[in-house]
Tab-separated table of C-alpha atoms and ligand atoms in Angstrom:
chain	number	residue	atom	x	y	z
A	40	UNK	CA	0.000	0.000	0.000
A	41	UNK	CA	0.785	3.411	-0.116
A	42	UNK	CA	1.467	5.574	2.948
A	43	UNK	CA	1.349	9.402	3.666
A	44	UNK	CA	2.537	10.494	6.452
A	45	UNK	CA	2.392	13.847	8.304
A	46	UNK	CA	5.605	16.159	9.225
A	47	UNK	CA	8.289	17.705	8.466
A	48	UNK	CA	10.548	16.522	11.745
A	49	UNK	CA	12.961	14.258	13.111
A	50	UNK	CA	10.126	12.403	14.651
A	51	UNK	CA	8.884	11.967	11.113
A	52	UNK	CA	12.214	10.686	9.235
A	53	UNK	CA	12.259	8.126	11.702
A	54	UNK	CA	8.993	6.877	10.840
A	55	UNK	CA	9.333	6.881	7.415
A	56	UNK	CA	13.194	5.412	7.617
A	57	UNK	CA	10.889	2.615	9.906
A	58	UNK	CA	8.288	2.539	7.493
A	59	UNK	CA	10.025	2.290	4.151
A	60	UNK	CA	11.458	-1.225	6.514
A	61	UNK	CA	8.047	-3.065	5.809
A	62	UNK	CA	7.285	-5.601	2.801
A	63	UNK	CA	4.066	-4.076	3.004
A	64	UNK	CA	5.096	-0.551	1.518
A	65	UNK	CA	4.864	0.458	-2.135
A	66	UNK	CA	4.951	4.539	-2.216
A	67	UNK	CA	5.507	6.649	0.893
A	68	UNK	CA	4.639	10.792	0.346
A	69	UNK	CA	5.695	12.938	3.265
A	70	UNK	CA	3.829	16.253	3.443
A	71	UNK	CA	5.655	18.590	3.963
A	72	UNK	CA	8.950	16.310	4.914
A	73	UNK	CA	12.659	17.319	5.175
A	74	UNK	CA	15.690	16.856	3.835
A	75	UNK	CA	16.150	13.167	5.111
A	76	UNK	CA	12.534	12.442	4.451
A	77	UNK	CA	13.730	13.039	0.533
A	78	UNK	CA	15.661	10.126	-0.235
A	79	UNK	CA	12.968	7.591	1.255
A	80	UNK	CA	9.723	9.041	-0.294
A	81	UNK	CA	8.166	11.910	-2.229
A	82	UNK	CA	7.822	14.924	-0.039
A	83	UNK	CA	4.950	16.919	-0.883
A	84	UNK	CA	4.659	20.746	0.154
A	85	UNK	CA	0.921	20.553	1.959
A	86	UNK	CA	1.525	22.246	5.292
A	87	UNK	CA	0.237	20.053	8.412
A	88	UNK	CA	-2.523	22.899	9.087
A	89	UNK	CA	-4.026	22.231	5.446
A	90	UNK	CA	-6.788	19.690	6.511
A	91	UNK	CA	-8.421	19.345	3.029
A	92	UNK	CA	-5.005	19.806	1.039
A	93	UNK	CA	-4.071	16.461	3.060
A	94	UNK	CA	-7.225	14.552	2.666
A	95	UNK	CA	-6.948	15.785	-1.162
A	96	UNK	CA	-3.157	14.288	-1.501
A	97	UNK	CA	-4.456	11.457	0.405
A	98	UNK	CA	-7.305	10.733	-2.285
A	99	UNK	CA	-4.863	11.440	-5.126
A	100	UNK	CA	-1.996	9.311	-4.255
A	101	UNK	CA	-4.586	5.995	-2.981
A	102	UNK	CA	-3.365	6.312	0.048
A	103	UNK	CA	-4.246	3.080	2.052
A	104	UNK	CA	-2.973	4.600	5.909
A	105	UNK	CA	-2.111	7.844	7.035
A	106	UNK	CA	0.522	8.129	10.176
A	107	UNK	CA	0.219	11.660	11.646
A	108	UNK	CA	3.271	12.430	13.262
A	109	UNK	CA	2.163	16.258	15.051
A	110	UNK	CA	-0.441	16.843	17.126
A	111	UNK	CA	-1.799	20.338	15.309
A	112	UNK	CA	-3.696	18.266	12.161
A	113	UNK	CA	-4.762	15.614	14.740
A	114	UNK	CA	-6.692	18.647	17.072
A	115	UNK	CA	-7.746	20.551	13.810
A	116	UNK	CA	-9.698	17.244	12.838
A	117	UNK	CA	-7.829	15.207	10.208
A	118	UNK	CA	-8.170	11.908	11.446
A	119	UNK	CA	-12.249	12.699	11.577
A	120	UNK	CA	-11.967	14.098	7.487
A	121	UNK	CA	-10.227	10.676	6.865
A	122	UNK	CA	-12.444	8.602	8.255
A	123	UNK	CA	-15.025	10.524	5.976
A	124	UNK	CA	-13.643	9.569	3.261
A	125	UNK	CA	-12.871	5.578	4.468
A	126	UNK	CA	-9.094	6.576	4.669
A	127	UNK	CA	-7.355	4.555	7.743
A	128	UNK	CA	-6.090	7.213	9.391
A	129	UNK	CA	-3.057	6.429	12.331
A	130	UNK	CA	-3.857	8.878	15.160
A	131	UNK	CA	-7.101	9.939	16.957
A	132	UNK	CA	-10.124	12.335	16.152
A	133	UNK	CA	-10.661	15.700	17.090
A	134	UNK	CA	-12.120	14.810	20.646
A	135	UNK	CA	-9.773	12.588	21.923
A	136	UNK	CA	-7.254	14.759	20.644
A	137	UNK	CA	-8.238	17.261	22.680
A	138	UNK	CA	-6.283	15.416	25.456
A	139	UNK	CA	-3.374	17.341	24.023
A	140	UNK	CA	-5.033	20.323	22.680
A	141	UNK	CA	-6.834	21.369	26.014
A	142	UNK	CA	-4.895	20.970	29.761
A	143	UNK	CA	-8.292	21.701	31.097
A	144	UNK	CA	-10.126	18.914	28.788
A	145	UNK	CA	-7.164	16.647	30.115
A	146	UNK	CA	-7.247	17.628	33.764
A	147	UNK	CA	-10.629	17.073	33.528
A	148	UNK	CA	-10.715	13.275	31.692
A	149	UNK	CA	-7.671	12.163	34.273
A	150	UNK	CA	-10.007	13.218	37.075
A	151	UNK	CA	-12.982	11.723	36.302
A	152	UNK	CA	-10.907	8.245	35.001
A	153	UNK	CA	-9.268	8.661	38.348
A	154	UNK	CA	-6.029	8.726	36.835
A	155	UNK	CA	-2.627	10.289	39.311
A	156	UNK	CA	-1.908	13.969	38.562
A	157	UNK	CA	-1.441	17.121	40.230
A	158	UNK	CA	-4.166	19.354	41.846
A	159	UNK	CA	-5.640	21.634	39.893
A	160	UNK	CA	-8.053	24.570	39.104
A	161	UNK	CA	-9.376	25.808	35.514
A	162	UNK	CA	-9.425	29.473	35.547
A	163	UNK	CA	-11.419	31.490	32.331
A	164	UNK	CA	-11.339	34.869	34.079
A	165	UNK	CA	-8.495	36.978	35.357
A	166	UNK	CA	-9.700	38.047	38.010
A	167	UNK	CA	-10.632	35.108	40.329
A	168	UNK	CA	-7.412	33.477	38.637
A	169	UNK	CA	-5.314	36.306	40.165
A	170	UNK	CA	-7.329	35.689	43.405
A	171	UNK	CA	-6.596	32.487	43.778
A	172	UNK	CA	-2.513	32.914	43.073
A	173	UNK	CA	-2.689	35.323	45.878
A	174	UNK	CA	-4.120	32.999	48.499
A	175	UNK	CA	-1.968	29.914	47.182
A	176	UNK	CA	1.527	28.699	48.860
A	177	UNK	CA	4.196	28.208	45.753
A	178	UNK	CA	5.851	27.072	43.908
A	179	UNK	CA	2.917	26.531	41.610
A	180	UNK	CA	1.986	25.945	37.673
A	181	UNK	CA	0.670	28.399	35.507
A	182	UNK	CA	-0.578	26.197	31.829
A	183	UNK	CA	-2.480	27.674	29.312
A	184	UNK	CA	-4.961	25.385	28.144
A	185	UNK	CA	-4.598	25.108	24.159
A	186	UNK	CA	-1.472	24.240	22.034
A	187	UNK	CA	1.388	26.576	22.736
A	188	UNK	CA	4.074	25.352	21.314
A	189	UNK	CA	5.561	23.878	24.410
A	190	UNK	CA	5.719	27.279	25.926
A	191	UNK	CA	2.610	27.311	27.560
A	192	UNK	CA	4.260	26.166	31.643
A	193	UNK	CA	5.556	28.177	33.339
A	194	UNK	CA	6.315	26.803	37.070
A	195	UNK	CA	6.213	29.627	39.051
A	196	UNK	CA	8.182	30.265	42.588
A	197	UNK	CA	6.208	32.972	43.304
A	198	UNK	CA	2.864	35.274	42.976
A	199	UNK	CA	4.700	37.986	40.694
A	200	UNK	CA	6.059	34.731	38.606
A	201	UNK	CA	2.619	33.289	38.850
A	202	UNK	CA	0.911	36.682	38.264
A	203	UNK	CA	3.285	37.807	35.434
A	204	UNK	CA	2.320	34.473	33.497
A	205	UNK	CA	-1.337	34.817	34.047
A	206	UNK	CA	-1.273	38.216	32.646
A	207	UNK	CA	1.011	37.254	29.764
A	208	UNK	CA	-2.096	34.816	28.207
A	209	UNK	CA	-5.377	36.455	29.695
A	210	UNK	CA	-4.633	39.359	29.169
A	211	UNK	CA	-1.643	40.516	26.962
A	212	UNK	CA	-2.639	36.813	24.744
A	213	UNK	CA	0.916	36.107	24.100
A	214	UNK	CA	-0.761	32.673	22.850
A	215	UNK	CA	-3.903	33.994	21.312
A	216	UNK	CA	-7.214	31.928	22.211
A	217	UNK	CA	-4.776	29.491	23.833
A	218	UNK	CA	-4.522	30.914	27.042
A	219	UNK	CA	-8.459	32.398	27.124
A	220	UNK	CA	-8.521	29.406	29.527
A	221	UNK	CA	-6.129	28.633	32.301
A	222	UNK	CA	-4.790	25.336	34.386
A	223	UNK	CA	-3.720	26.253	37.495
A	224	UNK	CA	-1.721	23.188	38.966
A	225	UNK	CA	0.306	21.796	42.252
A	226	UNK	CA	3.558	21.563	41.379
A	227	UNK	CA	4.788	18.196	41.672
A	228	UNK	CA	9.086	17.257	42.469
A	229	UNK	CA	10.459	14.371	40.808
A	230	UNK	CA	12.213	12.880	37.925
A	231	UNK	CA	10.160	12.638	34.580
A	232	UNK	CA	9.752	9.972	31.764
A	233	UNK	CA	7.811	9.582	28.775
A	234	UNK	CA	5.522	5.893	28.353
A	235	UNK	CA	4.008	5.407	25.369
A	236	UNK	CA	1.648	3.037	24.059
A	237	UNK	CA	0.100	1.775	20.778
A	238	UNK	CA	-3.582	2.204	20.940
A	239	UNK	CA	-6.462	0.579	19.131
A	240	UNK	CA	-9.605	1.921	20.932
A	241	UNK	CA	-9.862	-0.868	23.503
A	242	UNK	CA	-6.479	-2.538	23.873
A	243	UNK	CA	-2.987	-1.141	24.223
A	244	UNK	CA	0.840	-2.366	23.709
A	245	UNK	CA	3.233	-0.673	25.710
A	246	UNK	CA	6.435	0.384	24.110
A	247	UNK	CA	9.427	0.900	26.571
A	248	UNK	CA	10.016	3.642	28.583
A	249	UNK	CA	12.337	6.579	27.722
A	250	UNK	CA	13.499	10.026	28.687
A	251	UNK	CA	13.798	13.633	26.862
A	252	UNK	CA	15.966	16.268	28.023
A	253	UNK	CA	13.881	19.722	27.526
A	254	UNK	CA	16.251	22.485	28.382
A	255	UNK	CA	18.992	24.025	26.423
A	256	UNK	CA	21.822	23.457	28.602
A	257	UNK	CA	23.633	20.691	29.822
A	258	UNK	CA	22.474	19.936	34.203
A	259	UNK	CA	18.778	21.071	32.252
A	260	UNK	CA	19.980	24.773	32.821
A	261	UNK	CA	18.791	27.677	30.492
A	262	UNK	CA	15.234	27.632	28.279
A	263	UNK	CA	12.868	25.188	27.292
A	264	UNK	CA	13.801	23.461	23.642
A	265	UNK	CA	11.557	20.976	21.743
A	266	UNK	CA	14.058	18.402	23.329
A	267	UNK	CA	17.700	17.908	23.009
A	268	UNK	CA	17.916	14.237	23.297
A	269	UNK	CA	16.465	11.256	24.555
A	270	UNK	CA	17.122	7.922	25.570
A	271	UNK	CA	15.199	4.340	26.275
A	272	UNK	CA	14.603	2.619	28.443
A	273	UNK	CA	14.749	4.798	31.304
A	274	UNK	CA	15.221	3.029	34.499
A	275	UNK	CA	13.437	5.643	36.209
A	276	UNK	CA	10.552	3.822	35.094
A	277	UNK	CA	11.871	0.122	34.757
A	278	UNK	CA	10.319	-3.123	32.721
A	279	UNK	CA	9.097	-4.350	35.610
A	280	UNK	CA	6.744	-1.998	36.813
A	281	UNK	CA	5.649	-0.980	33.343
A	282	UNK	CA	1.961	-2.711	33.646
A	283	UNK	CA	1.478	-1.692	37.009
A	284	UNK	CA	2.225	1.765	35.579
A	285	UNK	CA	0.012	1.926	32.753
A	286	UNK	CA	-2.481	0.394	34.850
A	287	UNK	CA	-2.296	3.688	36.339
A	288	UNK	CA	-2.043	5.923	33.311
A	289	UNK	CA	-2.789	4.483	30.430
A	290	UNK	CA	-5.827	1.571	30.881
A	291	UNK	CA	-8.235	4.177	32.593
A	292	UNK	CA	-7.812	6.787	29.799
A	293	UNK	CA	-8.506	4.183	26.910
A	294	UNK	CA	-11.276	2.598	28.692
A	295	UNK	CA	-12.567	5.779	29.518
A	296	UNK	CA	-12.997	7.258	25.825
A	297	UNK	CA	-14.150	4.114	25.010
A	298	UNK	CA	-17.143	4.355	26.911
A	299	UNK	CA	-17.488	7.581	26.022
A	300	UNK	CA	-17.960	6.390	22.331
A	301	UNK	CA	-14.555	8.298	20.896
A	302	UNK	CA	-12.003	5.550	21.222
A	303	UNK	CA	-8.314	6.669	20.848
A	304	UNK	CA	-6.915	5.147	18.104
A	305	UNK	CA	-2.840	6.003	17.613
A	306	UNK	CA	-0.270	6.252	20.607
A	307	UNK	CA	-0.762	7.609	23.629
A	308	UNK	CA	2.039	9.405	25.277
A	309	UNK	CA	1.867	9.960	28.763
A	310	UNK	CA	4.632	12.520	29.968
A	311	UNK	CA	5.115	11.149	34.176
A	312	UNK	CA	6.525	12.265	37.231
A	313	UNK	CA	7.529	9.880	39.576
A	314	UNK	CA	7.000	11.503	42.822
A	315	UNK	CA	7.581	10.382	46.530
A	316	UNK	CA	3.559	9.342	46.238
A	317	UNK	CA	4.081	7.291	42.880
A	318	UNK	CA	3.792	8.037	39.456
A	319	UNK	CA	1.857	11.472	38.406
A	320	UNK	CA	0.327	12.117	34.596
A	321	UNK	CA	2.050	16.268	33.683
A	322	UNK	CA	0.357	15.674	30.355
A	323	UNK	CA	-0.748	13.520	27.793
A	324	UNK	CA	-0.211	13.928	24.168
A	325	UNK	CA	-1.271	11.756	21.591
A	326	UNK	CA	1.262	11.417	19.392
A	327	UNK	CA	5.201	10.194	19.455
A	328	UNK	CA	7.222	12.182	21.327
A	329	UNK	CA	10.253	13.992	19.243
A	330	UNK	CA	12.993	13.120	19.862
A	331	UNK	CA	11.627	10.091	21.989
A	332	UNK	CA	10.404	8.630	18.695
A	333	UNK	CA	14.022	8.172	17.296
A	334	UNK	CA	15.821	5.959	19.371
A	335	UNK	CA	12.071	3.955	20.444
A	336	UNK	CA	11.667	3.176	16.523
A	337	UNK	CA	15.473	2.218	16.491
A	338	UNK	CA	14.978	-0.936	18.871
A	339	UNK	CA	11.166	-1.423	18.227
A	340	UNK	CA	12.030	-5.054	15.473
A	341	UNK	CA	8.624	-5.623	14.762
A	342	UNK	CA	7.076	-3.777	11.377
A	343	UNK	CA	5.711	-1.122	12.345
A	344	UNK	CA	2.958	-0.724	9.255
A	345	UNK	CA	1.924	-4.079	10.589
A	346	UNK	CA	0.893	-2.653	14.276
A	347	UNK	CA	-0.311	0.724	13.139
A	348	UNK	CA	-2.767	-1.123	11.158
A	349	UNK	CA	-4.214	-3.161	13.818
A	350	UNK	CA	-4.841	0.094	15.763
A	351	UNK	CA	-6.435	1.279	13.191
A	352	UNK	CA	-8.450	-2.177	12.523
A	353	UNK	CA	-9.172	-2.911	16.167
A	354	UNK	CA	-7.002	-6.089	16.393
A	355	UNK	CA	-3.864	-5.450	18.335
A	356	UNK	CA	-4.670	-7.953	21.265
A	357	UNK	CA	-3.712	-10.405	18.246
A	358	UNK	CA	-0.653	-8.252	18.033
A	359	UNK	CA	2.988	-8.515	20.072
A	360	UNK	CA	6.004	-5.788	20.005
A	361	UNK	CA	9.092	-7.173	19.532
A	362	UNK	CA	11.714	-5.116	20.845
A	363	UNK	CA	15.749	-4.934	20.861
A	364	UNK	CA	17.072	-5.933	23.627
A	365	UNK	CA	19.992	-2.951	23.052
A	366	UNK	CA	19.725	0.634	24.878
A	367	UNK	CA	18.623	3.582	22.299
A	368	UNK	CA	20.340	7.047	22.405
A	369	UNK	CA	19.307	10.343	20.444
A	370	UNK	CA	21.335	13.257	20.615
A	371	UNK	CA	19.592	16.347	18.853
A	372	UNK	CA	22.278	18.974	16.768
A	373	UNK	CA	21.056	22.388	17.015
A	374	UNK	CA	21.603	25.546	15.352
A	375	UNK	CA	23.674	28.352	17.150
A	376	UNK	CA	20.984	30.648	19.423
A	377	UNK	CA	18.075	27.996	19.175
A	378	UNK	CA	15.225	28.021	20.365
A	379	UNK	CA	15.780	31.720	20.080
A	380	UNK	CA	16.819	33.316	16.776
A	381	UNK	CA	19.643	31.177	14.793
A	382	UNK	CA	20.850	31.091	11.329
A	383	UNK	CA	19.921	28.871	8.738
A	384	UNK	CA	21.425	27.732	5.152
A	385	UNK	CA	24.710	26.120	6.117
A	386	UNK	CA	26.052	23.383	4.359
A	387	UNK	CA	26.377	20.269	7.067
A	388	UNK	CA	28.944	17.654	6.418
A	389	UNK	CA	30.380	13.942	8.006
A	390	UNK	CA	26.670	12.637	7.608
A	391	UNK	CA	27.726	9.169	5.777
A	392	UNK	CA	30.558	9.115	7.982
A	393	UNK	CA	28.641	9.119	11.298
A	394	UNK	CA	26.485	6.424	9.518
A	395	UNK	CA	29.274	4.454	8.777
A	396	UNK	CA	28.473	2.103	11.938
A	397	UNK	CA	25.200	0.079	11.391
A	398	UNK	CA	24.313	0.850	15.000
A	399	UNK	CA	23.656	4.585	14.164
A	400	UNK	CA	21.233	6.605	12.061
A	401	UNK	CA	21.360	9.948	11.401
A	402	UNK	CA	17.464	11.389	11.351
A	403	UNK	CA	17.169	14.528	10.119
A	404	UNK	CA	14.860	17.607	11.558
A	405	UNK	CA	15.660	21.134	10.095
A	406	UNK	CA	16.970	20.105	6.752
A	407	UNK	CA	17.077	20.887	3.033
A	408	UNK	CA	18.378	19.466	-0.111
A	409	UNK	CA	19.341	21.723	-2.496
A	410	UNK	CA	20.121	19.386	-5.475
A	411	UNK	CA	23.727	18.732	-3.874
A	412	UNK	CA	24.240	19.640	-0.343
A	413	UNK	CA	22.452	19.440	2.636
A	414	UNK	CA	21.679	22.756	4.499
A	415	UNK	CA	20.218	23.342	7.666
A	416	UNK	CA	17.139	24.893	7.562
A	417	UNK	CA	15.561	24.518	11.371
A	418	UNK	CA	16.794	24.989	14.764
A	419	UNK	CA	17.030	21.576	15.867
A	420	UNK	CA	18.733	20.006	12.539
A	421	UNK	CA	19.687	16.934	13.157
A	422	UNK	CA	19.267	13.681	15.568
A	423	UNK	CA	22.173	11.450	15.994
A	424	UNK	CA	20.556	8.167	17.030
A	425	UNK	CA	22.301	4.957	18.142
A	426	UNK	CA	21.752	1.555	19.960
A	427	UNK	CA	24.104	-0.274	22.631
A	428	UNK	CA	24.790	-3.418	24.531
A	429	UNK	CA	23.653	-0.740	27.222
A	430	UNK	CA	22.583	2.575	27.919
A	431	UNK	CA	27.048	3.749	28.550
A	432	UNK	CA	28.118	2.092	25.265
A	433	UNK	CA	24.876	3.716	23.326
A	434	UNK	CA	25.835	7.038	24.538
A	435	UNK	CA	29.362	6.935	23.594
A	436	UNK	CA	28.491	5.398	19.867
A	437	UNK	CA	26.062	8.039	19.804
A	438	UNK	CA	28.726	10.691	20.378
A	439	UNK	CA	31.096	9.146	18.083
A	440	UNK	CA	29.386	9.740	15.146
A	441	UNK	CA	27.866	13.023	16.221
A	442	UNK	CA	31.368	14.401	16.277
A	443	UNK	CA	31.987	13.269	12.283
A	444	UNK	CA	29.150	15.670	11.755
A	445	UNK	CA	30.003	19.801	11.154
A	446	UNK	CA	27.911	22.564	10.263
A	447	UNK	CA	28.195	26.310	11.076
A	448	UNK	CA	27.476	26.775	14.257
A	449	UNK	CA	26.628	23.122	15.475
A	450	UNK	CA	25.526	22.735	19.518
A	451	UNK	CA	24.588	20.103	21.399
A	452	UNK	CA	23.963	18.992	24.824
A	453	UNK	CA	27.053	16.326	26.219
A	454	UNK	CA	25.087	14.944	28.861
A	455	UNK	CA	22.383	13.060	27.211
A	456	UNK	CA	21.654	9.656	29.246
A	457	UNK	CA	24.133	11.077	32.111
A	458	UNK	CA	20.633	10.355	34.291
A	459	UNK	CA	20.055	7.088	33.340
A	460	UNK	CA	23.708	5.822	33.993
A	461	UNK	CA	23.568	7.183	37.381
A	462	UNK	CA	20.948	4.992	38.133
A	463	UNK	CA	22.018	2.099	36.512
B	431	AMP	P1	3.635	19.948	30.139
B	431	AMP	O1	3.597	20.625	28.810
B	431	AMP	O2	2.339	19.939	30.867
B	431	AMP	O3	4.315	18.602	30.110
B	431	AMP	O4	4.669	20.796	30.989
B	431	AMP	C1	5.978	21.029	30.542
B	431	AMP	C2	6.952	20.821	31.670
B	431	AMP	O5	6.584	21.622	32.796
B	431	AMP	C3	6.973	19.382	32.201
B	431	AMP	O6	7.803	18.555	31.448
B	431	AMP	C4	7.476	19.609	33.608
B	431	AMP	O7	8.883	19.732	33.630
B	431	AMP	C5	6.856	20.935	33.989
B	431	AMP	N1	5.590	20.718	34.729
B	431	AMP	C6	4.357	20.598	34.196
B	431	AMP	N2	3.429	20.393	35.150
B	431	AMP	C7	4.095	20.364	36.316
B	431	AMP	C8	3.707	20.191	37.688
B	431	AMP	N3	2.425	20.002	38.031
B	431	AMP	N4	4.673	20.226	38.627
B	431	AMP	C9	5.975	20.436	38.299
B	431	AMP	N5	6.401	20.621	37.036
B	431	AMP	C10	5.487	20.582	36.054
B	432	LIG	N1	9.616	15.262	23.481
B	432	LIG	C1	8.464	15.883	24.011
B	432	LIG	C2	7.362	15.996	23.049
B	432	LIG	O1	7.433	15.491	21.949
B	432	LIG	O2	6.361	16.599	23.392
């Protein structure tokens, strides 16, 4: 069959890279794509946002499954326009979607499935928002409710912090209709992972558990990023606990929407805390994770068309993931001053060379082709991605190859994993 899938990310060349893998696989179009996406399909320029354009491609090209890889198209209703048109569609509708696209939808769904999470209030007027900060002890968690482009949190030590943020997207809108509405949240203390699972409405399969690193800097110092890095598993969140876990945080949420009559059909990805009183839900998203999705799809063996389509059929209890036994590393290349301003156009080099070793793949995020070279053309540009006996021998084949790799202005974090080994 033909596939189309969604994105223009790192998260994305990894999926097709996994896809193009499967015997099942004639044509794969990537709207919009990237320069890696290039040389394993047809990239297509319909932008993520362009509902119809996409369902239009999809027609054109007999597209027989769709993988979304973003959340926006997913909350702007592309899996519903699909499903119109009796196009299997990989990712959920509009409503379930919203388990991403509204922190008050979410906080609300995880209360009434009883799921763990943090305290919370939903705020839509300034006022009695600003009331409540003043009577509250802190630190505490200012969200706006719609997408934000991960800048949305801001965990506040105190009311001016707290009060500065609630003005910011009530009332100055620095996220438009996205912060109209407001989560106001406990904040929780603990280390964080990311569990993911493939969904099919009723039944789940867990894939293993793994760990971004959000901040700039190395010690997570400095701004928020899309993520730096990532690495699985993450024994913050070992194999042996990973039922009991989604026990907690995944079954209720499924089982929930199912009664509901909107089943969630795609992955769920729920971003955890593990606090002194167990496991807590932050978010959920319902999607991959980038960069989580590299180095999961690097030791995930089984073919991946194959189990997207039994989410999509209903038949994954029929289903098993087989998964290497090997430790997965990403480590994201950014451009100079991102995820503020940085430059883009430069010509990046050693790529064949870091993929010289059959344990590494380069995926690429910001990236163009320009008939001869590739040039960076995002701020995170590229995800060096390898697996290892264990998580210390990923990391350092991971950092191998990185360093073959040279553009302008090329940054990245040194410490990806450092967590993991110290618990290991
Ligand atoms: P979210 O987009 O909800 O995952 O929030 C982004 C980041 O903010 C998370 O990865 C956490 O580091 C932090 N955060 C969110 N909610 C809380 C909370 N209730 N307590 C402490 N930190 C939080
Ligand atoms: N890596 C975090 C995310 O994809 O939201």
């Amino acid at each position: 069959m033909n596939i189309l899938i969604v994105g223009s990310g790192g998260r994305e060349h990894s999926l097709a890279w996994k896809i193009k893998q499967s015997p099942k696989v004639k044509e794969i179009y990537i709207a919009p794509g990237n320069g890696g996406t290039a040389s394993l399909g047809q990239n297509i320029p319909v932008s993520v946002d362009d509902i119809p354009g996409l369902v239009a491609l999809a027609r054109e090209k007999n597209i027989g499954l769709v993988v979304v890889g973003p959340e926006l198209p997913l909350v702007l209703g592309l899996s519903d326009a699909l499903d119109r048109e009796n196009i299997p569609c990989f990712g959920p509708g509009a409503y379930a979607a919203q388990l991403e696209g509204s922190k008050a939808f979410s906080k609300f769904l995880m209360a009434e499935a009883e799921v763990p999470t943090a305290g919370f209030k939903v705020f839509e007027d300034f006022a009695l928002a600003e009331e409540y900060l003043k009577a509250r002890d802190y630190p505490l968690v200012v969200k706006a409710d719609g997408l934000a482009a991960g800048k949305g949190v801001v965990v506040a030590t105190d009311f001016a912090e707290a009060r500065e943020a609630l003005h910011d997207m009530m009332v100055k809108q620095v996220f438009g209709k996205a912060g109209e509405t407001v989560v106001i949240e406990d904040a929780l203390q603990g280390e964080e992972a990311s569990f993911l699972a493939f969904c099919d409405g009723h039944d789940y399969l867990l894939l293993p558990s793994s760990q971004d690193h959000k901040r700039i800097g190395e010690n997570d110092t400095g701004p928020n990023t899309g993520g730096m890095g990532a690495y699985s598993p993450a024994p913050v969140l070992p194999q042996e606990k990973y039922e009991e876990t989604a026990h907690q945080v995944i079954r209720p949420i499924i089982q929930h929407l199912a009664e509901m009559g909107r089943p969630f059909k795609g992955i769920l990805y729920a971003g955890l805390m593990f606090t002194q009183y167990g496991p807590k839900v932050l978010e959920y998203n319902v999607r991959f994770g980038d960069p989580e999705c590299q180095p999961l799809l690097m030791r995930l063996e089984s073919d991946l068309v194959e189990i997207m389509l039994a989410c999509v059929e209903q038949r994954l209890k029929d289903v098993t993931l087989k998964i290497r036994p090997e430790a997965g590393v990403c480590v994201v290349l950014s451009a100079d001053g991102y995820p503020k301003q940085y430059k883009k156009g430069h010509v990046i080099t050693g790529i064949d060379e870091a993929e010289k070793d059959s344990l590494v793949k380069v995926f690429h995020a910001g990236t163009s082709f320009d008939g001869s070279n590739i040039l960076t053309s995002g701020g995170r540009v590229l995800g060096v991605t390898a697996l290892g006996q264990n998580l210390q021998e990923a990391i350092s084949r991971c950092y191998t190859a990185a360093d073959r790799i040279n553009f302008q202005g090329m940054y990245m974090r040194r410490d990806i994993g450092q967590k993991g080994l110290e618990k290991t």
